Amino acid sequence: MHAAPAVDDLPWERVWGQDDAVRLLQGAASHPEQLSHAWLITGPPGSGRSTLAYAFAAALIAEPGDEAAMRQVLAGTHPDLTALRTEGVIISIRDARALVERSAFSPSLGRYRVIVMEDADRMVERTSNVLLKALEEPPERTVWILCAPSDADLLPTIRSRVRVLRLREPGVDEVARLLVQRTGVDEATAEQCARLAQRHIGMAQRLATDAASRARRDTTLRAVLGVRGIGDAVEVAGRIVQAATDDAKALTAERDEAERESLLRTLGIAQGAAVPPAVRGQLSALEDDQKRRATRSLRDGIDRVLTDLESMYRDALMLQFGRDTDLINLELRPELEALAVAWTPPRTLTVLDRIAATRTNLQGNAAPALALESMLVTVANGSAP
């Protein structure tokens, strides 16, 4: 049995709270007889799927003790690593085919060639079919690592060709301790952020380091609690979409401009100069990719709001059934207790079902404002459309 990794051990230093998974992957990287050539790492959002995937990739590619190569893999710049994190709502067939092509190459410098696909749950069926043969019969020194929230998010044909590694979900107290270590916030704020983020490490860290995000979350939930009719539903839906749009722009605007300037420099075009017709196609392709990324960022932001709303109505349902422990939104307890008295459990369940359906609809490219308006009408009157 391998010992759990020390906090400063490369390449595992960024992996947190997954000692059992680390031990298993350390063994697989060190002993070829334990290595499968296709893996699926699953776990809830924020559990560290991609962090673990890249640590495993570094252990596979680099020779033991070669820290320079490990850091190169972790930085995403090693030639034997091919990674895909889709910037769009779904993974395109073009991107999947590019991964399959790369997977056929022998490693150039390292021990293995590793293909990491984050967000593998964003493949539609015909895209999944592109991967099947590559996953079933990869070259001897190629390893695939897919990441998804659950193995149920992938087709059975994909699941049958991979070894599934399920990550554990850390507790609120564990995430809170991590926040204190990483951000230096006080213990009370750390506990609150870990709880409100529902143990999603990345979201908890953002809440802990951004008071505006905490305030925006609280304002949004209180606004939804105040929805009483169609007019309220339309107004609050618009505010949610606008806030998510502003947030998405803040996250992507600086990167978009840097990418544009880098492309123009590569093409030899001075800043502010006219773009020649011959290279406008490349600039247009970049802009299309950036639009897809902005769309995904917007939808991810709205999905986060819906996740927060699910937690709120879950708390209300628990109060309706006499369970007042393990509430997520303690700051809203008086309001939720009043809601629990005013509503019946079936009405609360109807709202929860409608929120879940709205999340699904948005993944299918429903118009965000209309989807939210319809959901909030259900909040207002208690009946599904």
Short mmCIF file of C-alpha atoms in Angstrom, two decimals, residues 44-371:
data_model
loop_
_atom_site.label_atom_id
_atom_site.label_comp_id
_atom_site.label_asym_id
_atom_site.label_seq_id
_atom_site.Cartn_x
_atom_site.Cartn_y
_atom_site.Cartn_z
CA PRO A 44 -19.62 16.37 -7.96
CA PRO A 45 -18.66 19.82 -9.23
CA GLY A 46 -15.78 21.18 -7.21
CA SER A 47 -14.51 17.79 -6.06
CA GLY A 48 -11.28 18.18 -8.00
CA ARG A 49 -11.81 15.92 -11.01
CA SER A 50 -9.67 17.88 -13.45
CA THR A 51 -6.99 18.64 -10.84
CA LEU A 52 -6.62 14.91 -10.22
CA ALA A 53 -6.67 14.16 -13.96
CA TYR A 54 -3.72 16.46 -14.67
CA ALA A 55 -1.78 15.17 -11.66
CA PHE A 56 -2.29 11.62 -12.97
CA ALA A 57 -1.24 12.75 -16.45
CA ALA A 58 1.96 14.25 -15.02
CA ALA A 59 2.74 11.02 -13.13
CA LEU A 60 2.20 9.01 -16.32
CA ILE A 61 4.20 11.22 -18.69
CA ALA A 62 7.19 12.21 -16.55
CA GLU A 63 9.88 9.88 -15.38
CA PRO A 64 9.80 9.45 -11.58
CA GLY A 65 11.52 12.43 -10.00
CA ASP A 66 11.50 14.56 -13.16
CA GLU A 67 9.87 17.61 -11.59
CA ALA A 68 10.49 19.83 -14.62
CA ALA A 69 8.46 17.53 -16.86
CA MET A 70 5.75 17.20 -14.21
CA ARG A 71 5.41 20.98 -13.95
CA GLN A 72 5.25 21.20 -17.73
CA VAL A 73 2.34 18.76 -17.79
CA LEU A 74 0.57 20.57 -14.95
CA ALA A 75 0.97 23.83 -16.90
CA GLY A 76 -0.57 22.16 -19.96
CA THR A 77 2.48 22.71 -22.17
CA HIS A 78 4.03 19.25 -22.42
CA PRO A 79 3.98 17.87 -25.99
CA ASP A 80 2.70 14.47 -24.84
CA LEU A 81 -0.39 15.96 -23.18
CA THR A 82 -3.49 16.77 -25.20
CA ALA A 83 -6.31 18.36 -23.21
CA LEU A 84 -9.80 19.51 -24.06
CA ARG A 85 -12.01 21.67 -21.92
CA THR A 86 -14.82 22.79 -24.15
CA GLU A 87 -15.49 26.48 -24.30
CA GLY A 88 -18.91 25.82 -25.76
CA VAL A 89 -22.14 24.35 -24.47
CA ILE A 90 -21.27 20.97 -26.02
CA ILE A 91 -18.11 19.22 -27.23
CA SER A 92 -18.04 19.33 -31.02
CA ILE A 93 -17.36 16.36 -33.29
CA ARG A 94 -14.45 18.34 -34.75
CA ASP A 95 -12.80 18.60 -31.34
CA ALA A 96 -13.43 14.92 -30.60
CA ARG A 97 -11.88 13.88 -33.90
CA ALA A 98 -8.84 16.02 -33.17
CA LEU A 99 -8.35 14.19 -29.87
CA VAL A 100 -8.66 10.81 -31.57
CA GLU A 101 -6.05 11.81 -34.14
CA ARG A 102 -3.64 12.93 -31.42
CA SER A 103 -4.20 9.74 -29.45
CA ALA A 104 -2.74 7.68 -32.30
CA PHE A 105 0.70 9.33 -31.99
CA SER A 106 3.46 7.74 -29.94
CA PRO A 107 4.79 9.84 -27.05
CA SER A 108 7.59 12.15 -28.16
CA LEU A 109 9.39 12.76 -24.85
CA GLY A 110 7.51 11.10 -22.02
CA ARG A 111 6.58 7.61 -20.98
CA TYR A 112 2.98 7.91 -22.22
CA ARG A 113 0.82 10.12 -24.37
CA VAL A 114 -2.16 11.27 -22.29
CA ILE A 115 -5.47 12.62 -23.57
CA VAL A 116 -7.51 14.52 -20.96
CA MET A 117 -11.12 15.37 -21.75
CA GLU A 118 -12.75 17.58 -19.16
CA ASP A 119 -16.54 17.92 -19.23
CA ALA A 120 -16.97 14.59 -21.03
CA ASP A 121 -20.64 14.78 -20.06
CA ARG A 122 -21.02 17.53 -22.68
CA MET A 123 -20.76 15.07 -25.55
CA VAL A 124 -23.88 14.32 -27.55
CA GLU A 125 -24.36 10.75 -28.80
CA ARG A 126 -22.80 11.18 -32.24
CA THR A 127 -19.74 12.83 -30.68
CA SER A 128 -19.41 9.95 -28.20
CA ASN A 129 -19.44 7.52 -31.09
CA VAL A 130 -16.31 9.19 -32.48
CA LEU A 131 -14.41 8.11 -29.36
CA LEU A 132 -15.55 4.52 -29.09
CA LYS A 133 -12.88 2.74 -31.10
CA ALA A 134 -10.10 4.97 -29.72
CA LEU A 135 -11.15 4.12 -26.17
CA GLU A 136 -11.55 0.43 -26.94
CA GLU A 137 -8.22 -0.08 -28.73
CA PRO A 138 -5.84 2.77 -27.84
CA PRO A 139 -2.16 2.49 -28.78
CA GLU A 140 -0.08 0.75 -26.14
CA ARG A 141 1.40 3.96 -24.72
CA THR A 142 -1.69 6.18 -24.91
CA VAL A 143 -3.92 6.78 -21.88
CA TRP A 144 -7.31 8.50 -21.98
CA ILE A 145 -8.64 10.35 -18.91
CA LEU A 146 -12.26 11.56 -19.07
CA CYS A 147 -13.91 13.70 -16.39
CA ALA A 148 -17.64 13.97 -15.66
CA PRO A 149 -19.95 14.51 -12.67
CA SER A 150 -21.28 10.94 -12.93
CA ASP A 151 -20.76 7.88 -15.08
CA ALA A 152 -24.50 8.05 -15.78
CA ASP A 153 -23.81 11.24 -17.77
CA LEU A 154 -22.08 9.19 -20.48
CA LEU A 155 -23.41 6.59 -22.87
CA PRO A 156 -23.25 2.93 -21.75
CA THR A 157 -20.96 2.24 -24.71
CA ILE A 158 -18.46 4.76 -23.30
CA ARG A 159 -18.80 3.50 -19.73
CA SER A 160 -18.06 -0.06 -20.82
CA ARG A 161 -14.70 1.01 -22.23
CA VAL A 162 -13.32 2.94 -19.25
CA ARG A 163 -12.30 2.28 -15.67
CA VAL A 164 -14.41 4.47 -13.39
CA LEU A 165 -12.86 6.23 -10.41
CA ARG A 166 -15.42 7.92 -8.19
CA LEU A 167 -14.19 10.75 -5.98
CA ARG A 168 -15.44 11.33 -2.47
CA GLU A 169 -17.34 14.48 -1.61
CA PRO A 170 -15.65 16.49 1.17
CA GLY A 171 -17.62 17.70 4.18
CA VAL A 172 -18.41 21.34 4.91
CA ASP A 173 -15.91 21.36 7.78
CA GLU A 174 -13.17 19.99 5.50
CA VAL A 175 -13.79 22.61 2.81
CA ALA A 176 -13.90 25.32 5.47
CA ARG A 177 -10.49 24.28 6.80
CA LEU A 178 -9.11 24.38 3.28
CA LEU A 179 -10.49 27.91 2.77
CA VAL A 180 -8.81 29.12 5.95
CA GLN A 181 -5.51 27.66 4.75
CA ARG A 182 -5.75 28.97 1.19
CA THR A 183 -7.40 32.34 1.62
CA GLY A 184 -6.81 33.35 5.22
CA VAL A 185 -10.49 34.16 5.86
CA ASP A 186 -11.83 33.75 9.37
CA GLU A 187 -13.39 30.44 10.38
CA ALA A 188 -16.97 31.78 10.43
CA THR A 189 -16.73 33.13 6.87
CA ALA A 190 -15.04 29.92 5.72
CA GLU A 191 -17.84 27.79 7.18
CA GLN A 192 -20.50 29.99 5.60
CA CYS A 193 -18.89 29.89 2.16
CA ALA A 194 -18.29 26.13 2.27
CA ARG A 195 -21.91 25.60 3.25
CA LEU A 196 -23.41 28.00 0.69
CA ALA A 197 -21.24 26.54 -2.09
CA GLN A 198 -22.47 23.08 -1.08
CA ARG A 199 -18.85 21.93 -0.71
CA HIS A 200 -17.91 23.00 -4.24
CA ILE A 201 -14.28 23.95 -3.57
CA GLY A 202 -13.86 26.42 -6.43
CA MET A 203 -17.15 28.20 -5.74
CA ALA A 204 -16.47 28.25 -2.01
CA GLN A 205 -13.10 29.87 -2.65
CA ARG A 206 -14.68 32.49 -4.88
CA LEU A 207 -17.33 33.32 -2.27
CA ALA A 208 -14.66 33.51 0.43
CA THR A 209 -12.53 35.95 -1.53
CA ASP A 210 -15.31 38.05 -3.08
CA ALA A 211 -17.78 39.69 -0.73
CA ALA A 212 -19.70 41.02 -3.75
CA SER A 213 -20.42 37.46 -4.89
CA ARG A 214 -21.79 36.58 -1.45
CA ALA A 215 -23.96 39.68 -1.46
CA ARG A 216 -25.22 38.99 -5.00
CA ARG A 217 -26.18 35.44 -4.04
CA ASP A 218 -28.12 36.64 -1.01
CA THR A 219 -29.87 39.38 -3.00
CA THR A 220 -30.91 36.94 -5.73
CA LEU A 221 -32.39 34.38 -3.33
CA ARG A 222 -34.30 37.05 -1.42
CA ALA A 223 -35.63 38.45 -4.70
CA VAL A 224 -36.96 35.02 -5.68
CA LEU A 225 -38.56 34.62 -2.26
CA GLY A 226 -40.38 37.88 -2.99
CA VAL A 227 -41.89 36.73 -6.30
CA ARG A 228 -45.69 36.91 -6.02
CA GLY A 229 -46.95 37.21 -9.58
CA ILE A 230 -46.10 37.30 -13.29
CA GLY A 231 -44.75 40.84 -13.12
CA ASP A 232 -42.35 39.88 -10.34
CA ALA A 233 -41.33 36.78 -12.27
CA VAL A 234 -40.43 38.77 -15.38
CA GLU A 235 -38.54 41.42 -13.42
CA VAL A 236 -36.52 38.97 -11.31
CA ALA A 237 -35.74 36.75 -14.31
CA GLY A 238 -34.37 39.78 -16.13
CA ARG A 239 -32.22 40.73 -13.15
CA ILE A 240 -30.79 37.19 -12.90
CA VAL A 241 -29.92 37.10 -16.60
CA GLN A 242 -28.39 40.57 -16.49
CA ALA A 243 -26.26 39.72 -13.45
CA ALA A 244 -25.10 36.49 -15.08
CA THR A 245 -24.33 38.37 -18.31
CA ASP A 246 -22.28 41.00 -16.48
CA ASP A 247 -20.44 38.28 -14.59
CA ALA A 248 -19.70 36.37 -17.80
CA LYS A 249 -18.38 39.52 -19.49
CA ALA A 250 -16.13 40.25 -16.53
CA LEU A 251 -14.70 36.73 -16.71
CA THR A 252 -14.16 36.65 -20.48
CA ALA A 253 -13.56 40.23 -21.70
CA GLU A 254 -9.91 40.49 -20.64
CA ARG A 255 -9.10 37.04 -22.05
CA ASP A 256 -10.90 37.80 -25.33
CA GLU A 257 -8.87 40.96 -25.88
CA ALA A 258 -5.59 39.21 -25.03
CA GLU A 259 -6.38 36.43 -27.50
CA ARG A 260 -7.22 38.92 -30.24
CA GLU A 261 -4.00 40.90 -29.68
CA SER A 262 -1.95 37.69 -29.66
CA LEU A 263 -3.47 36.52 -32.95
CA LEU A 264 -2.88 39.87 -34.62
CA ARG A 265 0.75 39.86 -33.43
CA THR A 266 1.20 36.34 -34.80
CA LEU A 267 -0.20 37.48 -38.13
CA GLY A 268 2.14 40.48 -38.16
CA ILE A 269 -0.63 43.10 -37.93
CA ALA A 270 0.16 46.22 -35.92
CA GLN A 271 -2.24 47.29 -33.19
CA GLY A 272 -4.95 49.54 -34.66
CA ALA A 273 -4.09 48.65 -38.26
CA ALA A 274 -6.70 47.41 -40.71
CA VAL A 275 -7.08 43.63 -40.91
CA PRO A 276 -6.29 42.39 -44.46
CA PRO A 277 -9.07 40.37 -46.15
CA ALA A 278 -6.77 37.33 -46.41
CA VAL A 279 -6.67 36.83 -42.64
CA ARG A 280 -10.16 37.93 -41.68
CA GLY A 281 -11.28 34.30 -41.67
CA GLN A 282 -8.86 33.49 -38.82
CA LEU A 283 -10.07 36.46 -36.83
CA SER A 284 -13.68 35.49 -37.49
CA ALA A 285 -12.99 31.94 -36.29
CA LEU A 286 -11.51 33.31 -33.07
CA GLU A 287 -14.53 35.55 -32.52
CA ASP A 288 -16.86 32.57 -33.05
CA ASP A 289 -14.96 30.57 -30.42
CA GLN A 290 -15.15 33.49 -28.04
CA LYS A 291 -18.91 33.81 -28.56
CA ARG A 292 -19.33 30.11 -27.76
CA ARG A 293 -17.26 30.57 -24.62
CA ALA A 294 -19.36 33.58 -23.58
CA THR A 295 -22.55 31.56 -24.11
CA ARG A 296 -21.24 28.77 -21.96
CA SER A 297 -20.07 31.19 -19.26
CA LEU A 298 -23.52 32.79 -19.18
CA ARG A 299 -25.33 29.46 -18.98
CA ASP A 300 -22.95 28.20 -16.31
CA GLY A 301 -23.63 31.34 -14.28
CA ILE A 302 -27.39 30.87 -14.53
CA ASP A 303 -27.03 27.21 -13.67
CA ARG A 304 -25.19 28.24 -10.51
CA VAL A 305 -28.14 30.46 -9.56
CA LEU A 306 -30.52 27.55 -10.15
CA THR A 307 -28.33 25.33 -7.97
CA ASP A 308 -28.57 27.93 -5.21
CA LEU A 309 -32.36 28.06 -5.62
CA GLU A 310 -32.55 24.27 -5.38
CA SER A 311 -30.66 24.46 -2.09
CA MET A 312 -33.09 27.07 -0.78
CA TYR A 313 -36.24 25.11 -1.57
CA ARG A 314 -34.58 21.91 -0.35
CA ASP A 315 -34.11 23.69 2.99
CA ALA A 316 -37.79 24.71 2.98
CA LEU A 317 -38.84 21.12 2.30
CA MET A 318 -36.68 19.85 5.17
CA LEU A 319 -38.33 22.35 7.51
CA GLN A 320 -41.76 21.22 6.32
CA PHE A 321 -40.87 17.68 7.38
CA GLY A 322 -39.52 18.80 10.74
CA ARG A 323 -35.83 18.53 9.86
CA ASP A 324 -33.97 21.64 10.99
CA THR A 325 -30.40 20.31 10.92
CA ASP A 326 -27.93 20.47 8.04
CA LEU A 327 -29.64 23.48 6.46
CA ILE A 328 -27.60 25.14 3.73
CA ASN A 329 -29.04 28.66 3.82
CA LEU A 330 -28.96 29.40 7.55
CA GLU A 331 -28.91 33.14 6.86
CA LEU A 332 -32.42 32.82 5.38
CA ARG A 333 -33.86 30.63 8.11
CA PRO A 334 -36.65 33.03 9.26
CA GLU A 335 -37.86 33.51 5.69
CA LEU A 336 -37.68 29.78 4.96
CA GLU A 337 -39.57 28.91 8.12
CA ALA A 338 -42.34 31.29 7.04
CA LEU A 339 -42.35 29.71 3.56
CA ALA A 340 -42.51 26.22 5.05
CA VAL A 341 -45.69 27.21 6.89
CA ALA A 342 -47.27 29.04 3.94
CA TRP A 343 -46.66 26.29 1.36
CA THR A 344 -47.50 22.61 1.31
CA PRO A 345 -44.78 20.01 0.65
CA PRO A 346 -46.29 19.13 -2.75
CA ARG A 347 -45.99 22.77 -3.82
CA THR A 348 -42.35 22.87 -2.73
CA LEU A 349 -41.67 19.66 -4.65
CA THR A 350 -43.35 21.14 -7.73
CA VAL A 351 -41.00 24.12 -7.58
CA LEU A 352 -37.96 21.87 -7.12
CA ASP A 353 -39.03 19.77 -10.11
CA ARG A 354 -39.48 22.92 -12.17
CA ILE A 355 -36.02 24.20 -11.27
CA ALA A 356 -34.51 20.85 -12.30
CA ALA A 357 -36.43 20.95 -15.59
CA THR A 358 -35.22 24.50 -16.22
CA ARG A 359 -31.60 23.42 -15.76
CA THR A 360 -32.15 20.66 -18.32
CA ASN A 361 -33.86 23.03 -20.75
CA LEU A 362 -31.01 25.53 -20.54
CA GLN A 363 -28.53 22.77 -21.38
CA GLY A 364 -30.65 22.23 -24.48
CA ASN A 365 -30.25 25.87 -25.59
CA ALA A 366 -33.54 27.25 -24.26
CA ALA A 367 -33.67 31.06 -24.11
CA PRO A 368 -32.44 31.92 -20.58
CA ALA A 369 -34.88 34.76 -19.88
CA LEU A 370 -37.95 32.81 -21.03
CA ALA A 371 -36.88 29.67 -19.16
#
